[in-house]
């Protein structure tokens, strides 16, 4: 399996995140959070969402999709991992947390940002060993009834010995 060196993949993901953000955005200044206590679980409806990718160029390469969330509501808490599903024609598969990753608690103030990254191995187009993913959806811990869907335009995902994708925990962003 060919993979990018980690530094190159991180640099590419950062560059694409800053220059090639998707139009997938939710939330707004008119967010209704009056019923939500400050410090409670973050609600997806209170988040602005931006997506950037370092797509894997060929089968066997590793790619990343970074989702950045901006809290437009009251201070809230993220405890655990985002729930990520990959949707393809014949079904859905859940993405597991990165091996060895530990869930942590993150307090996100109004205007605060965080991100998580979906890492995947690109599959071979048309192969029985690949999932032809068209969408990905994610939920936040404590708000699992509300999902955000994004178009998956990053190629097939390898599935030898299970789906070759994982999701990071929430990372702090900004100051």
PDB file of C-alpha atoms in Angstrom:
ATOM      1  CA  UNK A   1       0.000   0.000   0.000  1.00  0.00           C
ATOM      2  CA  UNK A   2       1.390   3.389  -0.992  1.00  0.00           C
ATOM      3  CA  UNK A   3       0.930   6.245   1.473  1.00  0.00           C
ATOM      4  CA  UNK A   4       1.949   9.858   1.573  1.00  0.00           C
ATOM      5  CA  UNK A   5       4.524  10.816   4.146  1.00  0.00           C
ATOM      6  CA  UNK A   6       2.615  12.177   7.128  1.00  0.00           C
ATOM      7  CA  UNK A   7       4.081  15.683   6.832  1.00  0.00           C
ATOM      8  CA  UNK A   8       3.123  15.947   3.151  1.00  0.00           C
ATOM      9  CA  UNK A   9      -0.416  14.723   3.813  1.00  0.00           C
ATOM     10  CA  UNK A  10      -0.824  17.167   6.712  1.00  0.00           C
ATOM     11  CA  UNK A  11       0.493  20.069   4.635  1.00  0.00           C
ATOM     12  CA  UNK A  12      -1.805  19.164   1.741  1.00  0.00           C
ATOM     13  CA  UNK A  13      -4.825  18.845   4.037  1.00  0.00           C
ATOM     14  CA  UNK A  14      -4.051  22.224   5.633  1.00  0.00           C
ATOM     15  CA  UNK A  15      -3.587  23.900   2.257  1.00  0.00           C
ATOM     16  CA  UNK A  16      -6.830  22.478   0.896  1.00  0.00           C
ATOM     17  CA  UNK A  17      -8.683  23.333   4.090  1.00  0.00           C
ATOM     18  CA  UNK A  18      -7.614  26.955   3.799  1.00  0.00           C
ATOM     19  CA  UNK A  19      -8.090  27.316   0.044  1.00  0.00           C
ATOM     20  CA  UNK A  20     -10.627  24.730  -1.054  1.00  0.00           C
ATOM     21  CA  UNK A  21     -13.375  24.738   1.525  1.00  0.00           C
ATOM     22  CA  UNK A  22     -16.603  23.095   0.486  1.00  0.00           C
ATOM     23  CA  UNK A  23     -19.842  25.040   0.476  1.00  0.00           C
ATOM     24  CA  UNK A  24     -21.201  22.742   3.192  1.00  0.00           C
ATOM     25  CA  UNK A  25     -22.129  25.212   5.935  1.00  0.00           C
ATOM     26  CA  UNK A  26     -24.833  25.135   8.578  1.00  0.00           C
ATOM     27  CA  UNK A  27     -25.802  27.336  11.428  1.00  0.00           C
ATOM     28  CA  UNK A  28     -26.092  31.077  11.370  1.00  0.00           C
ATOM     29  CA  UNK A  29     -26.382  34.189  13.452  1.00  0.00           C
ATOM     30  CA  UNK A  30     -30.062  33.487  14.098  1.00  0.00           C
ATOM     31  CA  UNK A  31     -29.310  30.213  15.911  1.00  0.00           C
ATOM     32  CA  UNK A  32     -31.983  29.331  18.429  1.00  0.00           C
ATOM     33  CA  UNK A  33     -30.216  28.252  21.601  1.00  0.00           C
ATOM     34  CA  UNK A  34     -32.208  30.045  24.274  1.00  0.00           C
ATOM     35  CA  UNK A  35     -33.343  26.712  25.746  1.00  0.00           C
ATOM     36  CA  UNK A  36     -29.807  25.323  25.941  1.00  0.00           C
ATOM     37  CA  UNK A  37     -27.819  25.735  29.151  1.00  0.00           C
ATOM     38  CA  UNK A  38     -24.300  27.125  28.823  1.00  0.00           C
ATOM     39  CA  UNK A  39     -21.838  24.235  29.104  1.00  0.00           C
ATOM     40  CA  UNK A  40     -24.251  21.514  27.981  1.00  0.00           C
ATOM     41  CA  UNK A  41     -23.534  19.179  25.070  1.00  0.00           C
ATOM     42  CA  UNK A  42     -22.857  20.982  21.780  1.00  0.00           C
ATOM     43  CA  UNK A  43     -25.712  20.886  19.290  1.00  0.00           C
ATOM     44  CA  UNK A  44     -25.019  20.470  15.588  1.00  0.00           C
ATOM     45  CA  UNK A  45     -27.637  23.112  14.766  1.00  0.00           C
ATOM     46  CA  UNK A  46     -25.497  25.670  16.613  1.00  0.00           C
ATOM     47  CA  UNK A  47     -22.409  24.905  14.518  1.00  0.00           C
ATOM     48  CA  UNK A  48     -21.039  26.381  11.333  1.00  0.00           C
ATOM     49  CA  UNK A  49     -19.479  23.573   9.278  1.00  0.00           C
ATOM     50  CA  UNK A  50     -16.595  23.794   6.782  1.00  0.00           C
ATOM     51  CA  UNK A  51     -15.020  20.854   4.987  1.00  0.00           C
ATOM     52  CA  UNK A  52     -11.558  20.622   3.429  1.00  0.00           C
ATOM     53  CA  UNK A  53      -9.812  17.609   1.990  1.00  0.00           C
ATOM     54  CA  UNK A  54      -6.474  16.188   1.052  1.00  0.00           C
ATOM     55  CA  UNK A  55      -7.948  13.620  -1.311  1.00  0.00           C
ATOM     56  CA  UNK A  56      -5.976  10.457  -2.032  1.00  0.00           C
ATOM     57  CA  UNK A  57      -4.908  10.658  -5.702  1.00  0.00           C
ATOM     58  CA  UNK A  58      -4.751   6.921  -6.447  1.00  0.00           C
ATOM     59  CA  UNK A  59      -5.870   3.536  -5.139  1.00  0.00           C
ATOM     60  CA  UNK A  60      -3.842   2.571  -2.065  1.00  0.00           C
ATOM     61  CA  UNK A  61      -3.035   6.174  -1.126  1.00  0.00           C
ATOM     62  CA  UNK A  62      -4.190   7.724   2.140  1.00  0.00           C
ATOM     63  CA  UNK A  63      -6.467  10.762   2.104  1.00  0.00           C
ATOM     64  CA  UNK A  64      -7.973  13.042   4.742  1.00  0.00           C
ATOM     65  CA  UNK A  65     -11.197  14.988   5.080  1.00  0.00           C
ATOM     66  CA  UNK A  66     -11.095  17.651   7.798  1.00  0.00           C
ATOM     67  CA  UNK A  67     -14.328  19.021   9.242  1.00  0.00           C
ATOM     68  CA  UNK A  68     -14.063  22.343  11.085  1.00  0.00           C
ATOM     69  CA  UNK A  69     -16.872  23.372  13.420  1.00  0.00           C
ATOM     70  CA  UNK A  70     -17.494  26.918  14.665  1.00  0.00           C
ATOM     71  CA  UNK A  71     -19.783  27.338  17.672  1.00  0.00           C
ATOM     72  CA  UNK A  72     -22.418  29.981  16.949  1.00  0.00           C
ATOM     73  CA  UNK A  73     -24.360  29.251  20.142  1.00  0.00           C
ATOM     74  CA  UNK A  74     -23.705  29.352  23.869  1.00  0.00           C
ATOM     75  CA  UNK A  75     -20.671  27.698  25.443  1.00  0.00           C
ATOM     76  CA  UNK A  76     -20.979  23.928  25.135  1.00  0.00           C
ATOM     77  CA  UNK A  77     -19.034  20.720  25.682  1.00  0.00           C
ATOM     78  CA  UNK A  78     -17.900  17.993  23.296  1.00  0.00           C
ATOM     79  CA  UNK A  79     -17.206  14.732  25.149  1.00  0.00           C
ATOM     80  CA  UNK A  80     -16.098  11.779  23.052  1.00  0.00           C
ATOM     81  CA  UNK A  81     -15.789  11.254  19.319  1.00  0.00           C
ATOM     82  CA  UNK A  82     -17.878  12.423  16.388  1.00  0.00           C
ATOM     83  CA  UNK A  83     -20.087   9.674  14.966  1.00  0.00           C
ATOM     84  CA  UNK A  84     -19.204   9.238  11.286  1.00  0.00           C
ATOM     85  CA  UNK A  85     -20.977   7.068   8.702  1.00  0.00           C
ATOM     86  CA  UNK A  86     -20.071   6.529   5.051  1.00  0.00           C
ATOM     87  CA  UNK A  87     -23.079   6.124   2.757  1.00  0.00           C
ATOM     88  CA  UNK A  88     -22.889   4.105  -0.446  1.00  0.00           C
ATOM     89  CA  UNK A  89     -25.485   2.685  -2.846  1.00  0.00           C
ATOM     90  CA  UNK A  90     -26.051  -0.568  -0.961  1.00  0.00           C
ATOM     91  CA  UNK A  91     -25.876   0.736   2.587  1.00  0.00           C
ATOM     92  CA  UNK A  92     -23.992   2.518   5.317  1.00  0.00           C
ATOM     93  CA  UNK A  93     -20.880   1.722   7.313  1.00  0.00           C
ATOM     94  CA  UNK A  94     -19.720   3.359  10.524  1.00  0.00           C
ATOM     95  CA  UNK A  95     -16.196   4.747  10.847  1.00  0.00           C
ATOM     96  CA  UNK A  96     -14.271   3.797  13.988  1.00  0.00           C
ATOM     97  CA  UNK A  97     -12.072   6.163  16.008  1.00  0.00           C
ATOM     98  CA  UNK A  98      -8.342   6.227  15.201  1.00  0.00           C
ATOM     99  CA  UNK A  99      -6.565   3.294  16.800  1.00  0.00           C
ATOM    100  CA  UNK A 100      -5.143   4.402  20.138  1.00  0.00           C
ATOM    101  CA  UNK A 101      -7.093   7.694  20.198  1.00  0.00           C
ATOM    102  CA  UNK A 102      -8.601   8.648  23.546  1.00  0.00           C
ATOM    103  CA  UNK A 103     -11.825  10.575  23.914  1.00  0.00           C
ATOM    104  CA  UNK A 104     -11.436  13.847  25.751  1.00  0.00           C
ATOM    105  CA  UNK A 105     -13.715  16.637  26.878  1.00  0.00           C
ATOM    106  CA  UNK A 106     -13.503  19.962  25.047  1.00  0.00           C
ATOM    107  CA  UNK A 107     -15.299  23.150  26.114  1.00  0.00           C
ATOM    108  CA  UNK A 108     -16.203  25.299  23.127  1.00  0.00           C
ATOM    109  CA  UNK A 109     -17.136  28.937  23.763  1.00  0.00           C
ATOM    110  CA  UNK A 110     -19.247  31.046  21.413  1.00  0.00           C
ATOM    111  CA  UNK A 111     -17.137  31.631  18.286  1.00  0.00           C
ATOM    112  CA  UNK A 112     -14.760  28.830  19.269  1.00  0.00           C
ATOM    113  CA  UNK A 113     -13.637  26.306  16.681  1.00  0.00           C
ATOM    114  CA  UNK A 114     -12.663  22.669  16.672  1.00  0.00           C
ATOM    115  CA  UNK A 115     -12.006  20.106  13.999  1.00  0.00           C
ATOM    116  CA  UNK A 116     -11.846  16.388  13.411  1.00  0.00           C
ATOM    117  CA  UNK A 117     -10.355  14.406  10.567  1.00  0.00           C
ATOM    118  CA  UNK A 118     -11.589  11.389   8.652  1.00  0.00           C
ATOM    119  CA  UNK A 119      -8.616   9.429   7.311  1.00  0.00           C
ATOM    120  CA  UNK A 120      -9.205   6.838   4.591  1.00  0.00           C
ATOM    121  CA  UNK A 121      -7.404   4.604   2.111  1.00  0.00           C
ATOM    122  CA  UNK A 122      -8.575   5.094  -1.446  1.00  0.00           C
ATOM    123  CA  UNK A 123      -9.975   1.976  -3.073  1.00  0.00           C
ATOM    124  CA  UNK A 124      -9.736   0.879  -6.677  1.00  0.00           C
ATOM    125  CA  UNK A 125     -12.634   2.131  -8.834  1.00  0.00           C
ATOM    126  CA  UNK A 126     -15.139  -0.635  -9.595  1.00  0.00           C
ATOM    127  CA  UNK A 127     -13.442  -3.184  -7.329  1.00  0.00           C
ATOM    128  CA  UNK A 128     -15.436  -5.487  -5.064  1.00  0.00           C
ATOM    129  CA  UNK A 129     -12.861  -4.507  -2.410  1.00  0.00           C
ATOM    130  CA  UNK A 130     -13.964  -0.839  -2.506  1.00  0.00           C
ATOM    131  CA  UNK A 131     -16.979   1.125  -1.344  1.00  0.00           C
ATOM    132  CA  UNK A 132     -18.277   3.682  -3.837  1.00  0.00           C
ATOM    133  CA  UNK A 133     -19.072   6.287  -1.166  1.00  0.00           C
ATOM    134  CA  UNK A 134     -21.346   9.173  -2.221  1.00  0.00           C
ATOM    135  CA  UNK A 135     -21.930  10.862   1.136  1.00  0.00           C
ATOM    136  CA  UNK A 136     -20.603  10.960   4.656  1.00  0.00           C
ATOM    137  CA  UNK A 137     -22.654  11.995   7.658  1.00  0.00           C
ATOM    138  CA  UNK A 138     -21.606  12.906  11.158  1.00  0.00           C
ATOM    139  CA  UNK A 139     -23.176  13.549  14.532  1.00  0.00           C
ATOM    140  CA  UNK A 140     -21.822  15.135  17.687  1.00  0.00           C
ATOM    141  CA  UNK A 141     -21.631  13.325  21.020  1.00  0.00           C
ATOM    142  CA  UNK A 142     -24.711  14.298  23.027  1.00  0.00           C
ATOM    143  CA  UNK A 143     -26.601  15.257  19.830  1.00  0.00           C
ATOM    144  CA  UNK A 144     -26.820  11.939  18.011  1.00  0.00           C
ATOM    145  CA  UNK A 145     -30.312  12.614  16.610  1.00  0.00           C
ATOM    146  CA  UNK A 146     -29.086  15.419  14.327  1.00  0.00           C
ATOM    147  CA  UNK A 147     -26.719  14.526  11.474  1.00  0.00           C
ATOM    148  CA  UNK A 148     -24.888  16.682   8.952  1.00  0.00           C
ATOM    149  CA  UNK A 149     -24.356  15.161   5.500  1.00  0.00           C
ATOM    150  CA  UNK A 150     -21.575  16.118   3.136  1.00  0.00           C
ATOM    151  CA  UNK A 151     -20.921  15.089  -0.459  1.00  0.00           C
ATOM    152  CA  UNK A 152     -18.094  12.581  -0.772  1.00  0.00           C
ATOM    153  CA  UNK A 153     -16.107  13.418  -3.895  1.00  0.00           C
ATOM    154  CA  UNK A 154     -12.826  11.867  -2.772  1.00  0.00           C
ATOM    155  CA  UNK A 155     -13.014   8.493  -4.519  1.00  0.00           C
ATOM    156  CA  UNK A 156     -13.800   4.998  -3.377  1.00  0.00           C
ATOM    157  CA  UNK A 157     -12.826   3.760   0.083  1.00  0.00           C
ATOM    158  CA  UNK A 158     -10.897   0.482   0.411  1.00  0.00           C
ATOM    159  CA  UNK A 159     -12.609  -2.213   2.444  1.00  0.00           C
ATOM    160  CA  UNK A 160     -10.201  -5.133   2.640  1.00  0.00           C
ATOM    161  CA  UNK A 161     -10.423  -6.563   6.161  1.00  0.00           C
ATOM    162  CA  UNK A 162     -13.094  -3.970   7.051  1.00  0.00           C
ATOM    163  CA  UNK A 163     -13.490  -0.387   5.938  1.00  0.00           C
ATOM    164  CA  UNK A 164     -10.143   1.333   5.804  1.00  0.00           C
ATOM    165  CA  UNK A 165     -11.209   4.606   7.365  1.00  0.00           C
ATOM    166  CA  UNK A 166     -10.989   6.142  10.825  1.00  0.00           C
ATOM    167  CA  UNK A 167     -11.958   9.362  12.598  1.00  0.00           C
ATOM    168  CA  UNK A 168      -9.866  11.458  14.966  1.00  0.00           C
ATOM    169  CA  UNK A 169     -11.055  13.013  18.180  1.00  0.00           C
ATOM    170  CA  UNK A 170     -11.873  16.713  18.364  1.00  0.00           C
ATOM    171  CA  UNK A 171      -8.844  18.978  18.092  1.00  0.00           C
ATOM    172  CA  UNK A 172      -8.655  22.511  19.438  1.00  0.00           C
ATOM    173  CA  UNK A 173      -8.341  25.243  16.833  1.00  0.00           C
ATOM    174  CA  UNK A 174      -7.543  28.935  16.952  1.00  0.00           C
ATOM    175  CA  UNK A 175      -6.345  30.882  19.964  1.00  0.00           C
TER     176      UNK A 175
END
